[in-house]
Short mmCIF file of C-alpha atoms and ligand atoms in Angstrom, two decimals:
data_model
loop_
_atom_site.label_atom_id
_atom_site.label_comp_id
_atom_site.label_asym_id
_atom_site.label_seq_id
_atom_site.Cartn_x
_atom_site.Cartn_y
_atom_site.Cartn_z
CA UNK C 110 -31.24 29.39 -0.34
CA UNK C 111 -30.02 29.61 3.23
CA UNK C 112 -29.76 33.09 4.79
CA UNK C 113 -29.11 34.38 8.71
CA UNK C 114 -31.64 35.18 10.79
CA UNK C 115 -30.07 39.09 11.25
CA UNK C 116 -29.96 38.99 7.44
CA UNK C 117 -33.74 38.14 7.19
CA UNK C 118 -34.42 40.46 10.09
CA UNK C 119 -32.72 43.59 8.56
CA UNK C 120 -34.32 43.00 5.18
CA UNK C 121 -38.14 43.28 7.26
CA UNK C 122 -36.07 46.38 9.32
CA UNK C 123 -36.07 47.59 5.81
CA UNK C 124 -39.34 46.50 4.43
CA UNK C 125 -41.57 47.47 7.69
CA UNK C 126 -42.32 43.87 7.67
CA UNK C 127 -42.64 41.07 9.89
CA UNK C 128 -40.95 38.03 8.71
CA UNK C 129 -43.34 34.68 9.13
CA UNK C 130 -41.51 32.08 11.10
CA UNK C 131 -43.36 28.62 9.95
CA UNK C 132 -43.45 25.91 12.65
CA UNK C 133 -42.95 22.96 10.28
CA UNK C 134 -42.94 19.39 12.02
CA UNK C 135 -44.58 17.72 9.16
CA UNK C 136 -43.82 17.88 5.65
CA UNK C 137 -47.17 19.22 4.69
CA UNK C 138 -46.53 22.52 6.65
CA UNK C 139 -42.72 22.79 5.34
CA UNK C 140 -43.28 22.26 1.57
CA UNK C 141 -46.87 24.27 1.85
CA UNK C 142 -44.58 27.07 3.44
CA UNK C 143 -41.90 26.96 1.32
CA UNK C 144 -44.64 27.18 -1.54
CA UNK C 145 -45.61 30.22 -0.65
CA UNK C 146 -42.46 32.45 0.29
CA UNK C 147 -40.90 31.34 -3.00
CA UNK C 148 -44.75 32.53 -4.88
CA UNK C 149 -43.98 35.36 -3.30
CA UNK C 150 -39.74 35.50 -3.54
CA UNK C 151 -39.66 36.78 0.44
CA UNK C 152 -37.56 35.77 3.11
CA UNK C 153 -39.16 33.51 5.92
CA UNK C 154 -38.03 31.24 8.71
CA UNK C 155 -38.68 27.15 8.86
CA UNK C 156 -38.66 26.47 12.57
CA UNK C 157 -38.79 23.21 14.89
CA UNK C 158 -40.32 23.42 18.24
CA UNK C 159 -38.61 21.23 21.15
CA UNK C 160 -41.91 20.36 21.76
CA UNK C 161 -43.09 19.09 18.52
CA UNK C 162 -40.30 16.37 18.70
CA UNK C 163 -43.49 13.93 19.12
CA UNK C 164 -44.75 14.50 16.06
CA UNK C 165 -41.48 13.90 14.12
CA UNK C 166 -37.15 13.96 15.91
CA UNK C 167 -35.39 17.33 14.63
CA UNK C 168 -33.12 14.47 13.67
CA UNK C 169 -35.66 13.46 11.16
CA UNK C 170 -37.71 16.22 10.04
CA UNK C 171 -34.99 18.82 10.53
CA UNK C 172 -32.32 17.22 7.73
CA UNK C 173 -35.28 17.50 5.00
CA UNK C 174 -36.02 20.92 6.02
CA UNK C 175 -32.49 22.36 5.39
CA UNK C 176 -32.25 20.51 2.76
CA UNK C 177 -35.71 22.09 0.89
CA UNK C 178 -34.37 25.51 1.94
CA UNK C 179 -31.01 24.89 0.56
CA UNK C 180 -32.41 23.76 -2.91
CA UNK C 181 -35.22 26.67 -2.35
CA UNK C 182 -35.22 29.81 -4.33
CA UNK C 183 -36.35 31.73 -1.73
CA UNK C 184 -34.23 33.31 1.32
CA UNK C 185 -35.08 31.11 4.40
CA UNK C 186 -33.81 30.55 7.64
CA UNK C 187 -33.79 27.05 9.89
CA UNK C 188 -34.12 27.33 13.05
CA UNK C 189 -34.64 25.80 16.53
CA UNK C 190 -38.08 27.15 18.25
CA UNK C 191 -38.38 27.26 21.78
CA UNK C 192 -35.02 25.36 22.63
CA UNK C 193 -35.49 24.40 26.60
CA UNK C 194 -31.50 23.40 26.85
CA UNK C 195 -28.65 24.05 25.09
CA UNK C 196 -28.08 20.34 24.42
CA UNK C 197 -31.39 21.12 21.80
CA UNK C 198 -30.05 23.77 20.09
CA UNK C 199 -26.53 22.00 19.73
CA UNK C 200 -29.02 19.23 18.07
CA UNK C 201 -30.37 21.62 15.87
CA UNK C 202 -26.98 23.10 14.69
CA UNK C 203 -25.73 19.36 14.50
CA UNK C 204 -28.23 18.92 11.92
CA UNK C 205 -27.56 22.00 9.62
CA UNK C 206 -29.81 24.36 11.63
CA UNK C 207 -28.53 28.18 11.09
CA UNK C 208 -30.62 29.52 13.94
CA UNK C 209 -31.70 28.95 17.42
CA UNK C 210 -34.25 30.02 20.10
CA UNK C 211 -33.43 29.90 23.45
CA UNK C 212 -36.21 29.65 25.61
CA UNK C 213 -35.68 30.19 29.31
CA UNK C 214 -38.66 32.26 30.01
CA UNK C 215 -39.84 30.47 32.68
CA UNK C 216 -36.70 30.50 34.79
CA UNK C 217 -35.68 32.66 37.45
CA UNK C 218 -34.16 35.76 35.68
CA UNK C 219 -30.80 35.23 36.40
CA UNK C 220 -30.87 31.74 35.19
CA UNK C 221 -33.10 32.62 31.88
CA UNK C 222 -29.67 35.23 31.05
CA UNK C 223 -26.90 32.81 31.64
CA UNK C 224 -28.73 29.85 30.07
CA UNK C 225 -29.48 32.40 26.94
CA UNK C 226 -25.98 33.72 27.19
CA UNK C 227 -24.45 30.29 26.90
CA UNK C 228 -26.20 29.74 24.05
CA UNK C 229 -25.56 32.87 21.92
CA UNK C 230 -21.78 31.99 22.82
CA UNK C 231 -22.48 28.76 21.19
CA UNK C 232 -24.17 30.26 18.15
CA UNK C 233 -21.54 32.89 17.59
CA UNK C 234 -19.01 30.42 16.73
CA UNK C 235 -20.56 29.51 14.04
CA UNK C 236 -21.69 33.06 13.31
CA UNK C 237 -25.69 32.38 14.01
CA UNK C 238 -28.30 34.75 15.47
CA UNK C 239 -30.17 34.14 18.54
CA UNK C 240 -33.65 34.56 19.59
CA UNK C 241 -34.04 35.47 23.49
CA UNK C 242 -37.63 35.30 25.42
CA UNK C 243 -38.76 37.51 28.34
CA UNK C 244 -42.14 37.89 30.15
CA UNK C 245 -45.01 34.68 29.93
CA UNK C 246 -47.06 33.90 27.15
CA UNK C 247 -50.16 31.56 28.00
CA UNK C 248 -49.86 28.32 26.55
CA UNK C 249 -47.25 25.95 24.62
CA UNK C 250 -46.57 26.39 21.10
CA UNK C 251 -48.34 23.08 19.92
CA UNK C 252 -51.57 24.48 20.81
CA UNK C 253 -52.52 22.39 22.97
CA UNK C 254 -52.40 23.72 26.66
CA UNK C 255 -53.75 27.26 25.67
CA UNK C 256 -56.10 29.00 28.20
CA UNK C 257 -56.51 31.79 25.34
CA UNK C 258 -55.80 34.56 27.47
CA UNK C 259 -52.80 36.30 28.18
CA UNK C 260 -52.51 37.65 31.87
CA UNK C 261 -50.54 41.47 31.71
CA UNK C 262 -49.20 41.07 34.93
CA UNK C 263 -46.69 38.81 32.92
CA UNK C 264 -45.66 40.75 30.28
CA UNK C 265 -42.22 41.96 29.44
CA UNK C 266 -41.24 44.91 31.27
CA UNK C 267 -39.46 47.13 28.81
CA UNK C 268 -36.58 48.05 31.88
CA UNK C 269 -36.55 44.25 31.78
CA UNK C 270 -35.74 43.82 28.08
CA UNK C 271 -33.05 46.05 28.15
CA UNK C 272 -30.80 45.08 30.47
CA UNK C 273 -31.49 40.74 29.43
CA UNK C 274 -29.80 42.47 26.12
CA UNK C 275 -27.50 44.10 27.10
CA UNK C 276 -26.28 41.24 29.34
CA UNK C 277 -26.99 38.26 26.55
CA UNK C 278 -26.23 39.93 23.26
CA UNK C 279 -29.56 38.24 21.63
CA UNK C 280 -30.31 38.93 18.22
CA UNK C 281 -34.07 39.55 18.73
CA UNK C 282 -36.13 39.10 21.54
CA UNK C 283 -39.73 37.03 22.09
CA UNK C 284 -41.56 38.81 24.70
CA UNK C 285 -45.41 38.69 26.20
CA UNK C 286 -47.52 41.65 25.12
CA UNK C 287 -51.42 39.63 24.78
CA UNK C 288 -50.74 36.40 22.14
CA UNK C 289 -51.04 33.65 23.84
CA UNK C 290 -50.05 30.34 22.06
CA UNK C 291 -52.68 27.97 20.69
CA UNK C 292 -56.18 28.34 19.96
CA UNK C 293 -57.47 32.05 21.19
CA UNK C 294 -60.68 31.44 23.26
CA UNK C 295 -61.05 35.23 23.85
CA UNK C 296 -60.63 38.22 21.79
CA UNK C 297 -56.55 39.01 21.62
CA UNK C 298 -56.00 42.10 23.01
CA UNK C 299 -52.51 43.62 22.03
CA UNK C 300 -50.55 45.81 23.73
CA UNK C 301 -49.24 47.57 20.79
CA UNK C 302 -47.97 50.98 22.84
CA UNK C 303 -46.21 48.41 25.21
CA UNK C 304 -44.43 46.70 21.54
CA UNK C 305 -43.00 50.08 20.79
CA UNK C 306 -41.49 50.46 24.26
CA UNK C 307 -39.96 47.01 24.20
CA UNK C 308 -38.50 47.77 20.74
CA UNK C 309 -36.82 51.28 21.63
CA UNK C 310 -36.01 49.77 25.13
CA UNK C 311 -34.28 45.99 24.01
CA UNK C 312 -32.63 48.04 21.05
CA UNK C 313 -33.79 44.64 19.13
CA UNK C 314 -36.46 43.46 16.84
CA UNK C 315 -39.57 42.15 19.14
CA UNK C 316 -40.53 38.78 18.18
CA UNK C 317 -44.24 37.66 18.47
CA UNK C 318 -45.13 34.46 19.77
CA UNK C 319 -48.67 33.03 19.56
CA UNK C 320 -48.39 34.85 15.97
CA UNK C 321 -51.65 32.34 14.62
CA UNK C 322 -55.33 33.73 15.03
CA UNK C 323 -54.67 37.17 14.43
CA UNK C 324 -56.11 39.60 12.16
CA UNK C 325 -54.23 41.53 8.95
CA UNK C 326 -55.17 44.66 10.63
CA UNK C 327 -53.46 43.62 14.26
CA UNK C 328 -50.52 42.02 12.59
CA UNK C 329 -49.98 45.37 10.33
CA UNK C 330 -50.13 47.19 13.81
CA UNK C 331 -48.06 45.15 15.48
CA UNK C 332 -45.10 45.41 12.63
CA UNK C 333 -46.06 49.25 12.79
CA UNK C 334 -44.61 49.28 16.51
CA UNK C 335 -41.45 46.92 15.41
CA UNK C 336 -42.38 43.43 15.75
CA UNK C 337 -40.26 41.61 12.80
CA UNK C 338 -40.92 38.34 13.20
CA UNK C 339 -43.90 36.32 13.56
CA UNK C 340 -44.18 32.97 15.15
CA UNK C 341 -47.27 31.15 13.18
CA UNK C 342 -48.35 27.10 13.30
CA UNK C 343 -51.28 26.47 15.38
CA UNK C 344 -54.17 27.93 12.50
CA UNK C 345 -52.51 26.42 9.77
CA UNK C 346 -52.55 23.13 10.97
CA UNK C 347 -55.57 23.85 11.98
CA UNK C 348 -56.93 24.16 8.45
CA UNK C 349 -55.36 20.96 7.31
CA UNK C 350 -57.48 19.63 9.94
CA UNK C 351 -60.15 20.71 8.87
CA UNK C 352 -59.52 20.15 5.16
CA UNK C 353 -58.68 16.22 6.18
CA UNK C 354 -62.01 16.40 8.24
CA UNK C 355 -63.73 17.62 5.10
CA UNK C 356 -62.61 15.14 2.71
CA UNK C 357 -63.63 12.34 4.67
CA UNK C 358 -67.26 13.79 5.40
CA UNK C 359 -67.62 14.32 1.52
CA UNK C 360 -65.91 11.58 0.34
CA UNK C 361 -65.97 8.83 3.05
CA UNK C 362 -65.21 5.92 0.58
CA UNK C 363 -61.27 7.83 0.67
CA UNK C 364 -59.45 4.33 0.84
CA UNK C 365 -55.90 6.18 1.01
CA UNK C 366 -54.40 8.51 3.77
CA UNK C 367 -51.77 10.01 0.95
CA UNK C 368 -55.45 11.87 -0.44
CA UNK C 369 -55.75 13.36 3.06
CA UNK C 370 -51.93 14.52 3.23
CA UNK C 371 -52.82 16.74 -0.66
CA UNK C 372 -55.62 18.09 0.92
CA UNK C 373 -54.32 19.05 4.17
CA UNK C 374 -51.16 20.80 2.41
CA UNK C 375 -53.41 23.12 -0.09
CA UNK C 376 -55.35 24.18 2.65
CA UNK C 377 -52.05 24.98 4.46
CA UNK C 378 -50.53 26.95 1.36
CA UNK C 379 -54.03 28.94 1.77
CA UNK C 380 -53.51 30.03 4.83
CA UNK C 381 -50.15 30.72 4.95
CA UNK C 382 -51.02 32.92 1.61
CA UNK C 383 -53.47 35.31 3.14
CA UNK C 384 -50.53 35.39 5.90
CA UNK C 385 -47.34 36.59 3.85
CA UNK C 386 -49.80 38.80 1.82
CA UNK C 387 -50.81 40.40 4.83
CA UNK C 388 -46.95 40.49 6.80
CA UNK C 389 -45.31 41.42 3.78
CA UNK C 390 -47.75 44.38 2.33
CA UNK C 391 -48.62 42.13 -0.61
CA UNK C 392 -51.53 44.35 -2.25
P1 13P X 11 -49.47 29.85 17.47
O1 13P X 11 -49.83 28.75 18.42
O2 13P X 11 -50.29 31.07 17.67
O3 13P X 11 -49.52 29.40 16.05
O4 13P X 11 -47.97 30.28 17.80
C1 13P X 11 -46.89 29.49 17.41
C2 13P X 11 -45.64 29.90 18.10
O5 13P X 11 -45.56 30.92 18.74
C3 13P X 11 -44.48 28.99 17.96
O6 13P X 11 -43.37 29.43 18.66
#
């Protein structure tokens, strides 16, 4: 079923848990995620990056992913990750999305709050939360331009958060506090003292981008200090990677690419197992 992303927000508000928010650009990662938050019956978001729209048009992809929520028995949200203009996210809505993330991080300040502004106007016509992001996180969120370290003199400051806010009206807010997106080619180091001070500061649920790579213990922390939502792809596609890779080093007389799309979603629905066990205090 379909739920709002300040519905799925208050329910980890209640929980003390962070909600996993699946990039899902191919339909191994949507039905492997789906899988899993209706194994476990929790709430989780199905997301589409701007910058996946190589790999398949939210025009394409992003019709079969409401749709699978819809019919889903678990609570899930759709919803636009990393939206660069508002023409995106009105692309997202167009197609049945119920969520949106404006992502104006890297403009000058004043632009990143009237771009974001605009867009939570937009959304609140139709009653939809939005997703703000403040401060610089390393990397793109298809993995591919990571340098695996975050840089602190570009996190969020919390006097920052508050007023972008106050003066946008954002739902939750993505900010930089050491995840970087991608592959990490350096031990993550969290702020997790600076999370708590963006949380009471913004007034909002913190949002972690860069979510993938990350261990139980530092995610657990992280939700401790009010991070509610967790940004995840680049490790799970990983595995079906390597699961694909695997099957055709084992088996290389595999005559059929549908035998590499099986393997590549179980070793998704692994992954995103050990996640959702860990986010949602699964014991
Ligand atoms: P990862 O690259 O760590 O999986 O992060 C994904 C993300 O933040 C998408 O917005």
């Amino acid at each position: 079923m379909l739920i709002g992303l300040r519905q799925a927000l208050d329910h980890a508000e209640r929980a003390n848990c962070g909600i996993a928010a699946i990039n899902t650009p191919t339909l191994e990662l949507l039905l492997g995620a789906v899988k899993v938050a209706e194994r476990y019956a929790v709430p989780m978001v199905l997301q589409h990056a701007q910058v996946h729209e190589p790999v398949n048009a939210i025009e394409d992809i992003g019709p079969v992913m409401v749709e699978v929520a819809r019919r889903s028995s678990a609570p899930l949200v759709v919803h636009v990750d990393h939206g660069e203009t508002i023409e995106y996210v009105e692309r997202g809505f167009a197609v049945g999305f119920n969520s949106a993330m404006f992502d104006g991080s890297r403009l000058p300040y004043d632009d990143n709050v009237a771009q974001t502004r605009a867009v939570v106007e937009l959304a609140d016509g139709y009653g939809f939360g939005v997703e703000g992001e403040l401060g610089i996180m390393p990397g793109r969120e298809d993995g591919v331009e990571s340098t695996g370290t975050a840089d602190e003199a570009l996190y969020t400051r919390p006097d920052d958060a508050a007023a972008f806010v106050a003066a946008t009206g954002v739902t939750a807010l993505a900010c930089s506090f050491g995840t970087v997106h991608g592959l990490y080619k350096a031990e993550p180091k969290i702020n997790y003292e600076l999370i708590g001070e963006l949380r009471r500061a913004g007034g909002v649920p913190v949002v972690m981008h860069g979510g993938s790579g990350l261990s139980c213990d530092e995610y657990r922390a992280s939700i401790d200090q009010g991070v509610r939502k967790i940004n995840y792809y680049t490790y799970a596609d990983k595995a079906a990677l390597e699961a694909a890779r695997t099957l055709l080093t084992e088996k290389p007389d595999t005559y059929v690419f549908s035998d590499l799309t099986v393997a590549a979603q179980a070793a998704i629905t692994a992954d995103l197992d050990a996640l959702v066990r860990c986010l949602y205090r699964v014991f």
